[in-house]
Short mmCIF file of C-alpha atoms in Angstrom, two decimals:
data_model
loop_
_atom_site.label_atom_id
_atom_site.label_comp_id
_atom_site.label_asym_id
_atom_site.label_seq_id
_atom_site.Cartn_x
_atom_site.Cartn_y
_atom_site.Cartn_z
CA MET A 6 33.22 -19.26 64.39
CA LYS A 7 31.51 -15.90 63.86
CA GLY A 8 34.13 -14.96 61.26
CA HIS A 9 33.57 -18.26 59.49
CA LYS A 10 29.81 -17.64 59.30
CA ASN A 11 30.39 -14.15 57.92
CA THR A 12 32.72 -15.58 55.26
CA VAL A 13 30.10 -18.17 54.23
CA ARG A 14 27.41 -15.48 54.12
CA LEU A 15 29.67 -13.24 52.00
CA LYS A 16 30.37 -16.07 49.56
CA ARG A 17 26.65 -16.72 49.23
CA MET A 18 25.98 -13.02 48.62
CA ILE A 19 28.65 -12.92 45.91
CA GLY A 20 27.57 -16.21 44.39
CA LEU A 21 23.85 -15.47 44.17
CA PRO A 22 24.10 -12.75 41.47
CA LEU A 23 26.47 -14.96 39.51
CA ILE A 24 23.98 -17.83 39.66
CA ILE A 25 21.12 -15.54 38.59
CA SER A 26 23.22 -14.19 35.74
CA PHE A 27 24.17 -17.71 34.68
CA LEU A 28 20.55 -18.88 34.72
CA SER A 29 19.52 -15.81 32.76
CA CYS A 30 22.12 -16.61 30.10
CA LEU A 31 20.86 -20.18 29.95
CA SER A 32 17.30 -18.87 29.48
CA VAL A 33 18.32 -16.65 26.58
CA ALA A 34 20.40 -19.43 25.06
CA ALA A 35 17.40 -21.78 25.28
CA GLN A 36 15.31 -19.37 23.20
CA ASP A 37 15.29 -19.70 19.43
CA LYS A 38 17.03 -16.88 17.59
CA PHE A 39 14.76 -15.10 15.11
CA ILE A 40 15.78 -12.07 13.04
CA PHE A 41 12.95 -9.95 11.67
CA THR A 42 13.39 -7.15 9.14
CA PRO A 43 10.38 -4.97 8.29
CA GLN A 44 10.37 -3.64 4.75
CA TRP A 45 11.05 -0.04 5.71
CA THR A 46 12.61 2.15 8.39
CA ALA A 47 11.20 2.46 11.91
CA GLN A 48 7.64 3.80 11.94
CA ALA A 49 4.13 3.05 13.21
CA GLN A 50 3.51 0.77 10.22
CA PHE A 51 5.35 -1.87 12.28
CA ALA A 52 3.97 -1.01 15.73
CA GLY A 53 2.72 -4.52 16.51
CA TYR A 54 6.18 -6.03 16.16
CA TYR A 55 7.77 -3.37 18.37
CA VAL A 56 5.04 -3.98 20.95
CA ALA A 57 5.59 -7.74 20.85
CA GLN A 58 9.28 -7.15 21.48
CA GLU A 59 8.91 -4.59 24.28
CA LYS A 60 6.03 -6.32 26.08
CA GLY A 61 7.92 -9.63 26.09
CA PHE A 62 5.50 -11.54 23.85
CA TYR A 63 8.33 -12.96 21.77
CA LYS A 64 10.23 -14.09 24.87
CA GLU A 65 7.06 -15.70 26.19
CA ALA A 66 6.92 -17.63 22.92
CA GLY A 67 10.48 -18.87 23.47
CA LEU A 68 11.98 -16.59 20.84
CA ASN A 69 15.03 -14.36 21.04
CA VAL A 70 13.89 -11.86 18.38
CA GLU A 71 16.15 -9.21 16.90
CA ILE A 72 14.48 -6.47 14.84
CA VAL A 73 16.90 -5.26 12.16
CA HIS A 74 15.70 -2.50 9.86
CA PRO A 75 16.78 -2.50 6.21
CA SER A 76 19.27 -0.12 4.65
CA VAL A 77 19.68 1.39 1.20
CA THR A 78 22.40 -1.14 0.38
CA GLU A 79 20.60 -4.11 1.97
CA PRO A 80 16.81 -4.16 1.38
CA ALA A 81 14.66 -6.36 3.59
CA ILE A 82 13.88 -8.98 0.95
CA ARG A 83 17.57 -9.36 0.10
CA ARG A 84 18.30 -10.10 3.76
CA VAL A 85 15.66 -12.83 3.70
CA GLN A 86 16.97 -14.23 0.42
CA ASN A 87 20.51 -14.28 1.87
CA ASN A 88 19.33 -15.87 5.13
CA THR A 89 20.60 -12.94 7.22
CA SER A 90 16.98 -12.37 8.30
CA HIS A 91 14.28 -14.96 8.80
CA ALA A 92 11.18 -12.90 8.01
CA THR A 93 10.06 -9.64 6.47
CA THR A 94 6.86 -7.77 5.70
CA LEU A 95 5.65 -7.51 2.11
CA GLN A 96 2.58 -6.35 0.27
CA LEU A 97 0.69 -9.21 -1.39
CA ALA A 98 1.48 -7.94 -4.91
CA GLN A 99 5.17 -7.65 -4.00
CA ALA A 100 5.20 -11.21 -2.67
CA LEU A 101 3.66 -12.53 -5.90
CA ASP A 102 6.27 -10.67 -7.93
CA ILE A 103 9.16 -12.04 -5.85
CA ILE A 104 7.84 -15.61 -6.01
CA ASP A 105 7.44 -15.32 -9.78
CA TYR A 106 11.10 -14.27 -9.99
CA GLY A 107 12.18 -17.47 -8.27
CA THR A 108 12.10 -17.01 -4.49
CA PRO A 109 9.39 -19.27 -2.97
CA LEU A 110 7.72 -17.46 -0.05
CA VAL A 111 5.18 -18.43 2.59
CA ASN A 112 2.76 -16.05 4.32
CA ILE A 113 2.81 -16.79 8.06
CA LEU A 114 0.69 -13.80 9.18
CA GLN A 115 -1.51 -11.32 7.32
CA THR A 116 -2.05 -7.96 9.01
CA SER A 117 -3.52 -5.76 6.26
CA MET A 118 -7.08 -6.39 5.11
CA ASN A 119 -7.36 -3.32 2.87
CA ASN A 120 -5.35 -1.44 0.28
CA ALA A 121 -3.78 1.88 1.32
CA LEU A 122 -2.61 3.06 -2.09
CA VAL A 123 -3.73 6.44 -3.46
CA ILE A 124 -2.79 8.72 -6.35
CA VAL A 125 -2.63 12.40 -5.51
CA SER A 126 -2.66 14.91 -8.38
CA ARG A 127 -1.86 18.60 -8.60
CA ARG A 128 -4.26 21.45 -9.34
CA ASN A 129 -7.33 19.51 -8.09
CA LYS A 130 -7.20 17.42 -11.23
CA ASN A 131 -8.73 13.95 -11.39
CA PRO A 132 -5.82 11.44 -11.63
CA LEU A 133 -7.78 9.50 -14.27
CA GLN A 134 -7.68 12.60 -16.50
CA GLN A 135 -3.89 12.85 -16.39
CA LYS A 136 -3.10 10.62 -19.34
CA GLY A 137 0.58 10.56 -20.22
CA GLU A 138 1.58 12.81 -17.32
CA LYS A 139 4.45 12.34 -14.87
CA VAL A 140 3.53 10.30 -11.79
CA GLY A 141 5.88 9.52 -8.90
CA ILE A 142 6.44 5.90 -7.89
CA TRP A 143 8.70 4.35 -5.23
CA ASN A 144 11.91 2.96 -6.68
CA ALA A 145 11.79 0.28 -3.96
CA GLY A 146 8.55 -1.18 -5.33
CA PHE A 147 5.05 -1.01 -3.77
CA GLY A 148 3.48 0.15 -7.04
CA GLN A 149 2.46 -3.05 -8.83
CA ILE A 150 -1.29 -2.48 -8.44
CA ALA A 151 -0.97 1.14 -9.61
CA ILE A 152 0.86 0.04 -12.76
CA CYS A 153 -1.87 -2.53 -13.43
CA MET A 154 -4.58 0.10 -13.00
CA SER A 155 -2.87 2.61 -15.29
CA MET A 156 -2.46 -0.01 -18.01
CA LYS A 157 -6.04 -1.23 -17.66
CA GLU A 158 -7.38 2.34 -17.85
CA GLY A 159 -5.06 3.27 -20.72
CA LEU A 160 -3.55 6.19 -18.81
CA GLY A 161 -0.01 5.88 -20.16
CA TYR A 162 1.59 7.48 -17.11
CA GLN A 163 5.26 8.42 -17.23
CA TRP A 164 6.47 6.76 -14.03
CA ILE A 165 9.09 8.85 -12.22
CA PRO A 166 10.96 6.91 -9.49
CA PHE A 167 11.57 8.52 -6.11
CA ALA A 168 13.26 7.26 -2.96
CA SER A 169 11.28 7.95 0.18
CA ASN A 170 9.87 11.47 0.21
CA ILE A 171 7.40 13.83 -1.45
CA ASN A 172 9.83 16.51 -2.59
CA LEU A 173 9.33 15.86 -6.31
CA PHE A 174 5.60 16.43 -5.99
CA VAL A 175 5.80 19.45 -3.69
CA SER A 176 8.38 21.11 -5.94
CA GLY A 177 6.15 20.69 -9.00
CA ALA A 178 8.55 18.40 -10.84
CA ILE A 179 5.80 15.78 -11.32
CA ASP A 180 2.07 16.04 -12.00
CA ALA A 181 0.91 13.39 -9.53
CA THR A 182 2.34 10.88 -7.11
CA LEU A 183 1.56 7.54 -5.55
CA ALA A 184 1.16 7.71 -1.79
CA MET A 185 0.12 5.50 1.08
CA SER A 186 -2.92 6.65 3.01
CA TYR A 187 -1.01 6.07 6.25
CA ASN A 188 2.22 7.83 5.24
CA GLU A 189 2.87 10.18 2.31
CA TYR A 190 -0.79 11.26 2.27
CA TYR A 191 -0.37 12.81 5.72
CA GLN A 192 3.03 14.22 4.83
CA LEU A 193 1.39 16.10 1.96
CA LEU A 194 -1.32 17.42 4.27
CA GLN A 195 1.37 18.68 6.65
CA THR A 196 2.90 20.73 3.80
CA GLY A 197 -0.39 22.57 3.40
CA ILE A 198 -1.50 20.90 0.15
CA THR A 199 -5.29 20.55 -0.16
CA LEU A 200 -6.44 16.98 -0.72
CA ASN A 201 -10.03 16.09 -1.51
CA GLU A 202 -12.19 13.81 -3.64
CA SER A 203 -11.35 15.74 -6.79
CA ASN A 204 -7.59 15.11 -6.70
CA VAL A 205 -7.22 11.88 -4.70
CA TYR A 206 -7.84 8.44 -6.22
CA ARG A 207 -8.20 5.69 -3.62
CA PHE A 208 -7.57 2.27 -5.11
CA CYS A 209 -9.63 0.48 -2.45
CA ASP A 210 -12.75 2.34 -3.62
CA HIS A 211 -12.38 1.50 -7.30
CA GLY A 212 -12.15 -2.28 -7.48
CA TYR A 213 -8.52 -2.57 -6.40
CA ASN A 214 -8.92 -3.33 -2.72
CA ILE A 215 -6.09 -5.86 -2.56
CA GLN A 216 -4.45 -6.69 0.76
CA GLU A 217 -1.03 -5.31 1.49
CA ASP A 218 1.24 -6.07 4.46
CA GLY A 219 1.80 -9.61 5.60
CA VAL A 220 4.76 -11.46 7.17
CA TYR A 221 6.68 -13.73 4.80
CA VAL A 222 9.47 -16.28 5.17
CA THR A 223 11.14 -18.39 2.50
CA ARG A 224 9.52 -21.77 1.99
CA SER A 225 12.81 -23.50 2.76
CA TYR A 226 13.04 -21.72 6.13
CA TYR A 227 9.44 -22.54 6.96
CA GLU A 228 9.83 -26.21 6.13
CA SER A 229 12.82 -26.53 8.49
CA HIS A 230 11.59 -24.11 11.20
CA ARG A 231 7.80 -24.39 11.23
CA ASP A 232 7.49 -24.12 14.99
CA GLN A 233 9.61 -20.96 15.23
CA ALA A 234 7.72 -19.31 12.36
CA ARG A 235 4.34 -20.12 13.90
CA ARG A 236 5.40 -18.84 17.30
CA PHE A 237 6.68 -15.61 15.77
CA ALA A 238 3.39 -15.15 13.93
CA ALA A 239 1.30 -15.80 17.04
CA ALA A 240 3.35 -13.41 19.19
CA SER A 241 3.25 -10.73 16.47
CA LYS A 242 -0.52 -11.05 16.23
CA LYS A 243 -0.68 -10.61 20.00
CA GLY A 244 1.44 -7.46 19.63
CA TRP A 245 -0.96 -5.99 17.08
CA GLU A 246 -3.98 -6.82 19.21
CA TRP A 247 -2.33 -5.12 22.19
CA ALA A 248 -1.50 -2.07 20.04
CA ALA A 249 -5.14 -1.81 18.94
CA ALA A 250 -6.30 -1.97 22.56
CA HIS A 251 -3.59 0.43 23.84
CA PRO A 252 -2.81 2.84 20.96
CA LYS A 253 -1.28 5.57 23.15
CA GLU A 254 1.15 3.19 24.83
CA ALA A 255 1.89 1.55 21.46
CA LEU A 256 2.72 4.98 20.03
CA ASP A 257 5.15 5.57 22.91
CA ILE A 258 6.91 2.34 21.95
CA VAL A 259 6.99 3.35 18.27
CA MET A 260 8.54 6.71 19.13
CA SER A 261 11.28 5.00 21.14
CA TYR A 262 12.22 2.99 18.02
CA VAL A 263 12.00 6.09 15.82
CA LYS A 264 14.35 7.93 18.17
CA LYS A 265 16.78 5.01 18.36
CA GLU A 266 16.90 4.74 14.56
CA HIS A 267 17.24 8.54 14.11
CA ILE A 268 14.20 8.79 11.82
CA ALA A 269 13.11 12.30 10.80
CA THR A 270 9.42 12.33 11.73
CA ASN A 271 7.13 13.56 14.50
CA ARG A 272 4.64 12.15 16.96
CA ILE A 273 1.62 13.66 15.20
CA LEU A 274 2.50 11.97 11.91
CA GLN A 275 3.19 8.66 13.64
CA LYS A 276 -0.15 8.81 15.50
CA LEU A 277 -1.98 9.40 12.23
CA MET A 278 -0.07 6.50 10.70
CA LEU A 279 -0.87 4.14 13.56
CA ASP A 280 -4.57 5.06 13.50
CA GLU A 281 -4.75 4.42 9.76
CA ILE A 282 -2.76 1.18 9.91
CA LEU A 283 -5.10 -0.16 12.59
CA ARG A 284 -8.12 0.90 10.50
CA LEU A 285 -6.75 -0.89 7.45
CA GLN A 286 -6.44 -4.10 9.49
CA VAL A 287 -10.23 -4.30 9.89
CA ASN A 288 -12.15 -6.22 7.23
CA ARG A 289 -14.66 -3.84 5.64
CA GLU A 290 -17.20 -6.61 5.26
CA THR A 291 -17.10 -8.10 8.76
CA GLY A 292 -15.82 -5.18 10.83
CA LYS A 293 -13.26 -7.51 12.42
CA ARG A 294 -9.47 -7.61 12.61
CA GLU A 295 -9.01 -11.06 11.04
CA PHE A 296 -5.26 -11.55 10.41
CA ARG A 297 -5.84 -13.79 7.39
CA LEU A 298 -4.91 -13.82 3.74
CA ARG A 299 -8.07 -13.78 1.63
CA PRO A 300 -8.21 -16.27 -1.28
CA ASP A 301 -10.36 -13.89 -3.36
CA MET A 302 -7.78 -11.10 -3.04
CA VAL A 303 -4.96 -13.47 -4.00
CA LYS A 304 -7.00 -14.43 -7.07
CA GLN A 305 -7.70 -10.80 -7.95
CA ALA A 306 -4.05 -9.76 -7.57
CA ASN A 307 -2.98 -12.68 -9.77
CA ARG A 308 -5.50 -11.78 -12.45
CA LEU A 309 -4.53 -8.11 -12.57
CA MET A 310 -0.81 -8.79 -12.65
CA PHE A 311 -1.03 -11.65 -15.16
CA GLU A 312 -3.26 -9.65 -17.52
CA ASN A 313 -0.68 -6.87 -17.51
CA ASN A 314 2.33 -9.17 -18.04
CA MET A 315 3.65 -8.71 -14.53
CA LEU A 316 3.43 -12.44 -13.72
CA SER A 317 4.41 -15.39 -15.86
CA ARG A 318 2.01 -17.77 -14.08
CA GLU A 319 -0.71 -17.88 -11.45
CA ILE A 320 0.58 -18.10 -7.89
CA THR A 321 -2.15 -19.85 -5.96
CA TYR A 322 -3.48 -19.26 -2.47
CA ASP A 323 -2.43 -22.79 -1.48
CA GLU A 324 1.11 -21.98 -2.57
CA LEU A 325 1.22 -18.94 -0.28
CA ILE A 326 -0.31 -20.17 2.95
CA VAL A 327 1.23 -22.36 5.63
CA LYS A 328 -0.04 -25.90 6.10
#
């Protein structure tokens, strides 16, 4: 009898982990699969999404989220267009450009409230006095507003494409370069280059304060998966709010992604990036982190791009937002 009881107990001990494992698999299977691809490699620009993943906010929302970073051969927007990813991050001007080219997109979450674009020139020269000179621009995009500004001001820049670094500028091969205030700007400072009001043009201070990063899905995906898209947006917003309240812990999470993706950077640069990203999320006018696409900025971006033949039609606010 004693041996029989021991056998029963042993079977229960063996069976319990199997049951737990089975239930765990059922739980994962019950969650909706959602693949998210940020528009660039792992960095603090995407801290809120990493936080939402690591703190379990996506799981709490019933989502099995996979974060897949883009590659040189497969950009983020192409993954969304090919339905290998469900969502990506885009600047507002980029989104308008892509929609105009025939891919209907919907903004499900807006994180940026301010524009981060700057032009940095050499020799302490005012960028607006560099007519016809060579200016670096990302070959992956991100420069629509800069092109509009240069055309409006009659600067006639020679745009020189670069991939993802500042080497052209540092080497002296170009006269000025576009930079993001949360990224290349700090990289330039780390090289020892002096940056000040005389050689840095901040678009947000000169009538070009147009929102940048937001989360976009194709309209077809949104119409068939509204609930999943809304849950992803809500959990991502929660991740950003947590990052703003716990920046040190959020930076730890960012660095774990940077290490996993083998990104050549450092903690100091990523801290500066996170601080600036969080600052850019606060509306200058209200002092609040609002997570909304502003109709006036959509109108302004449309006007600038249409006037400079970068759009064939107006893409309205109602066309962009979820309903």
